[in-house]
PDB file of C-alpha atoms in Angstrom:
ATOM      1  CA  UNK A   8     118.809  91.913  88.549  1.00 53.00           C
ATOM      2  CA  UNK A   9     120.231  94.031  91.337  1.00 56.00           C
ATOM      3  CA  UNK A  10     120.411  91.198  93.864  1.00 57.00           C
ATOM      4  CA  UNK A  11     122.389  89.020  91.466  1.00 58.00           C
ATOM      5  CA  UNK A  12     124.908  91.835  90.923  1.00 58.00           C
ATOM      6  CA  UNK A  13     125.262  92.433  94.640  1.00 55.00           C
ATOM      7  CA  UNK A  14     125.558  88.737  95.456  1.00 48.00           C
ATOM      8  CA  UNK A  15     128.609  88.386  93.195  1.00 55.00           C
ATOM      9  CA  UNK A  16     130.605  90.419  95.681  1.00 58.00           C
ATOM     10  CA  UNK A  17     129.230  88.737  98.781  1.00 59.00           C
ATOM     11  CA  UNK A  18     128.420  85.060  99.304  1.00 71.00           C
ATOM     12  CA  UNK A  19     125.502  84.770 101.685  1.00 78.00           C
ATOM     13  CA  UNK A  20     122.842  82.051 101.774  1.00 85.00           C
ATOM     14  CA  UNK A  21     120.165  84.683 102.296  1.00 86.00           C
ATOM     15  CA  UNK A  22     121.119  86.394  99.047  1.00 86.00           C
ATOM     16  CA  UNK A  23     120.740  83.095  97.242  1.00 88.00           C
ATOM     17  CA  UNK A  24     117.288  82.614  98.798  1.00 91.00           C
ATOM     18  CA  UNK A  25     116.336  86.160  97.854  1.00 90.00           C
ATOM     19  CA  UNK A  26     117.299  85.460  94.243  1.00 91.00           C
ATOM     20  CA  UNK A  27     114.914  82.497  94.164  1.00 94.00           C
ATOM     21  CA  UNK A  28     112.132  84.477  95.806  1.00 94.00           C
ATOM     22  CA  UNK A  29     112.538  87.270  93.258  1.00 94.00           C
ATOM     23  CA  UNK A  30     112.399  84.728  90.427  1.00 95.00           C
ATOM     24  CA  UNK A  31     109.184  83.411  91.963  1.00 95.00           C
ATOM     25  CA  UNK A  32     107.864  86.976  92.069  1.00 95.00           C
ATOM     26  CA  UNK A  33     108.676  87.429  88.388  1.00 95.00           C
ATOM     27  CA  UNK A  34     107.055  84.098  87.482  1.00 96.00           C
ATOM     28  CA  UNK A  35     103.804  84.970  89.225  1.00 96.00           C
ATOM     29  CA  UNK A  36     103.700  88.491  87.822  1.00 94.00           C
ATOM     30  CA  UNK A  37     104.013  87.059  84.335  1.00 95.00           C
ATOM     31  CA  UNK A  38     101.403  84.399  85.046  1.00 95.00           C
ATOM     32  CA  UNK A  39      99.052  87.013  86.503  1.00 93.00           C
ATOM     33  CA  UNK A  40      99.323  89.094  83.363  1.00 91.00           C
ATOM     34  CA  UNK A  41      98.417  86.114  81.202  1.00 92.00           C
ATOM     35  CA  UNK A  42      95.498  84.863  83.324  1.00 87.00           C
ATOM     36  CA  UNK A  43      93.183  87.838  82.952  1.00 81.00           C
ATOM     37  CA  UNK A  44      90.061  85.692  82.356  1.00 84.00           C
ATOM     38  CA  UNK A  45      90.652  83.071  85.056  1.00 89.00           C
ATOM     39  CA  UNK A  46      89.749  84.559  88.452  1.00 90.00           C
ATOM     40  CA  UNK A  47      90.762  81.434  90.377  1.00 92.00           C
ATOM     41  CA  UNK A  48      94.278  81.637  88.948  1.00 93.00           C
ATOM     42  CA  UNK A  49      94.404  85.382  89.576  1.00 94.00           C
ATOM     43  CA  UNK A  50      93.567  84.861  93.259  1.00 95.00           C
ATOM     44  CA  UNK A  51      96.327  82.294  93.530  1.00 96.00           C
ATOM     45  CA  UNK A  52      98.936  84.495  91.845  1.00 96.00           C
ATOM     46  CA  UNK A  53      97.999  87.566  93.899  1.00 96.00           C
ATOM     47  CA  UNK A  54      98.231  85.607  97.148  1.00 96.00           C
ATOM     48  CA  UNK A  55     101.659  84.289  96.186  1.00 96.00           C
ATOM     49  CA  UNK A  56     102.829  87.814  95.340  1.00 96.00           C
ATOM     50  CA  UNK A  57     101.794  89.158  98.733  1.00 97.00           C
ATOM     51  CA  UNK A  58     103.424  86.226 100.561  1.00 96.00           C
ATOM     52  CA  UNK A  59     106.589  86.753  98.519  1.00 96.00           C
ATOM     53  CA  UNK A  60     106.531  90.409  99.569  1.00 95.00           C
ATOM     54  CA  UNK A  61     106.373  89.350 103.212  1.00 95.00           C
ATOM     55  CA  UNK A  62     109.258  86.914 102.722  1.00 94.00           C
ATOM     56  CA  UNK A  63     111.419  89.492 100.961  1.00 94.00           C
ATOM     57  CA  UNK A  64     110.857  92.021 103.705  1.00 92.00           C
ATOM     58  CA  UNK A  65     111.766  89.509 106.383  1.00 92.00           C
ATOM     59  CA  UNK A  66     114.896  88.349 104.549  1.00 91.00           C
ATOM     60  CA  UNK A  67     115.960  91.952 103.913  1.00 89.00           C
ATOM     61  CA  UNK A  68     115.797  92.572 107.656  1.00 88.00           C
ATOM     62  CA  UNK A  69     117.903  89.502 108.319  1.00 88.00           C
ATOM     63  CA  UNK A  70     120.451  90.306 105.635  1.00 87.00           C
ATOM     64  CA  UNK A  71     120.857  93.844 106.926  1.00 83.00           C
ATOM     65  CA  UNK A  72     122.335  92.347 110.095  1.00 79.00           C
ATOM     66  CA  UNK A  73     124.597  89.798 108.408  1.00 79.00           C
ATOM     67  CA  UNK A  74     126.181  91.405 105.360  1.00 78.00           C
ATOM     68  CA  UNK A  75     127.083  94.838 104.015  1.00 78.00           C
ATOM     69  CA  UNK A  76     124.899  94.298 100.918  1.00 76.00           C
ATOM     70  CA  UNK A  77     122.118  96.877 100.949  1.00 82.00           C
ATOM     71  CA  UNK A  78     118.888  95.759  99.280  1.00 86.00           C
ATOM     72  CA  UNK A  79     116.354  97.523 101.488  1.00 85.00           C
ATOM     73  CA  UNK A  80     115.607 100.170  98.845  1.00 90.00           C
ATOM     74  CA  UNK A  81     114.766  97.462  96.308  1.00 90.00           C
ATOM     75  CA  UNK A  82     112.568  95.617  98.798  1.00 91.00           C
ATOM     76  CA  UNK A  83     110.814  98.850  99.795  1.00 92.00           C
ATOM     77  CA  UNK A  84     110.046  99.503  96.127  1.00 94.00           C
ATOM     78  CA  UNK A  85     108.419  96.081  95.785  1.00 94.00           C
ATOM     79  CA  UNK A  86     106.465  96.650  98.999  1.00 94.00           C
ATOM     80  CA  UNK A  87     105.200 100.009  97.749  1.00 95.00           C
ATOM     81  CA  UNK A  88     104.006  98.454  94.496  1.00 95.00           C
ATOM     82  CA  UNK A  89     102.160  95.708  96.376  1.00 95.00           C
ATOM     83  CA  UNK A  90     100.527  98.291  98.634  1.00 96.00           C
ATOM     84  CA  UNK A  91      99.389 100.171  95.532  1.00 95.00           C
ATOM     85  CA  UNK A  92      97.837  96.972  94.149  1.00 95.00           C
ATOM     86  CA  UNK A  93      95.793  96.196  97.278  1.00 95.00           C
ATOM     87  CA  UNK A  94      92.812  98.441  96.379  1.00 94.00           C
ATOM     88  CA  UNK A  95      92.677  96.799  92.947  1.00 94.00           C
ATOM     89  CA  UNK A  96      92.585  93.340  94.535  1.00 95.00           C
ATOM     90  CA  UNK A  97      89.808  94.412  96.916  1.00 95.00           C
ATOM     91  CA  UNK A  98      87.819  95.944  94.070  1.00 94.00           C
ATOM     92  CA  UNK A  99      88.247  92.859  91.893  1.00 93.00           C
ATOM     93  CA  UNK A 100      87.553  90.139  94.478  1.00 94.00           C
ATOM     94  CA  UNK A 101      85.642  91.929  97.246  1.00 93.00           C
ATOM     95  CA  UNK A 102      86.563  92.489 100.881  1.00 91.00           C
ATOM     96  CA  UNK A 103      85.854  88.966 102.086  1.00 92.00           C
ATOM     97  CA  UNK A 104      87.997  87.237  99.458  1.00 93.00           C
ATOM     98  CA  UNK A 105      90.714  89.870  99.847  1.00 94.00           C
ATOM     99  CA  UNK A 106      91.237  88.760 103.453  1.00 92.00           C
ATOM    100  CA  UNK A 107      92.471  85.447 102.079  1.00 93.00           C
ATOM    101  CA  UNK A 108      94.533  86.939  99.262  1.00 95.00           C
ATOM    102  CA  UNK A 109      96.270  89.921 100.862  1.00 95.00           C
ATOM    103  CA  UNK A 110      98.469  89.158 103.850  1.00 95.00           C
ATOM    104  CA  UNK A 111      97.712  91.043 107.094  1.00 94.00           C
ATOM    105  CA  UNK A 112     100.889  93.091 106.760  1.00 94.00           C
ATOM    106  CA  UNK A 113      99.800  94.536 103.414  1.00 94.00           C
ATOM    107  CA  UNK A 114      96.239  94.985 104.620  1.00 94.00           C
ATOM    108  CA  UNK A 115      97.637  97.166 107.379  1.00 93.00           C
ATOM    109  CA  UNK A 116     100.147  99.019 105.172  1.00 93.00           C
ATOM    110  CA  UNK A 117      97.417  99.857 102.663  1.00 92.00           C
ATOM    111  CA  UNK A 118      95.015 100.923 105.413  1.00 90.00           C
ATOM    112  CA  UNK A 119      92.270  98.695 104.061  1.00 82.00           C
ATOM    113  CA  UNK A 120      90.498  97.963 107.330  1.00 74.00           C
TER     114      UNK A 120
END
């Protein structure tokens, strides 16, 4: 993973947190792929993914001010993918349920409302 490679050169607690958040992202993406028949589990995994996206974006902003490690491009890529998934989530669960699944930041970025 890119963050792990970059963190070898620079020791920063935020990079360590970002590694764990990215592992959580990977775990929930895998779980989402395997829970195609269980809508309750899908809602849970989608909501975690959007919250993880918010956390990554916030930590990337903080790390930009504390270390020369540049991860903003990687975080922007993840954000773009989550924005692309928002219409699918709305279509699958409806607008009302999507308010609870998709964080306000991604609702705004996707122009849902």
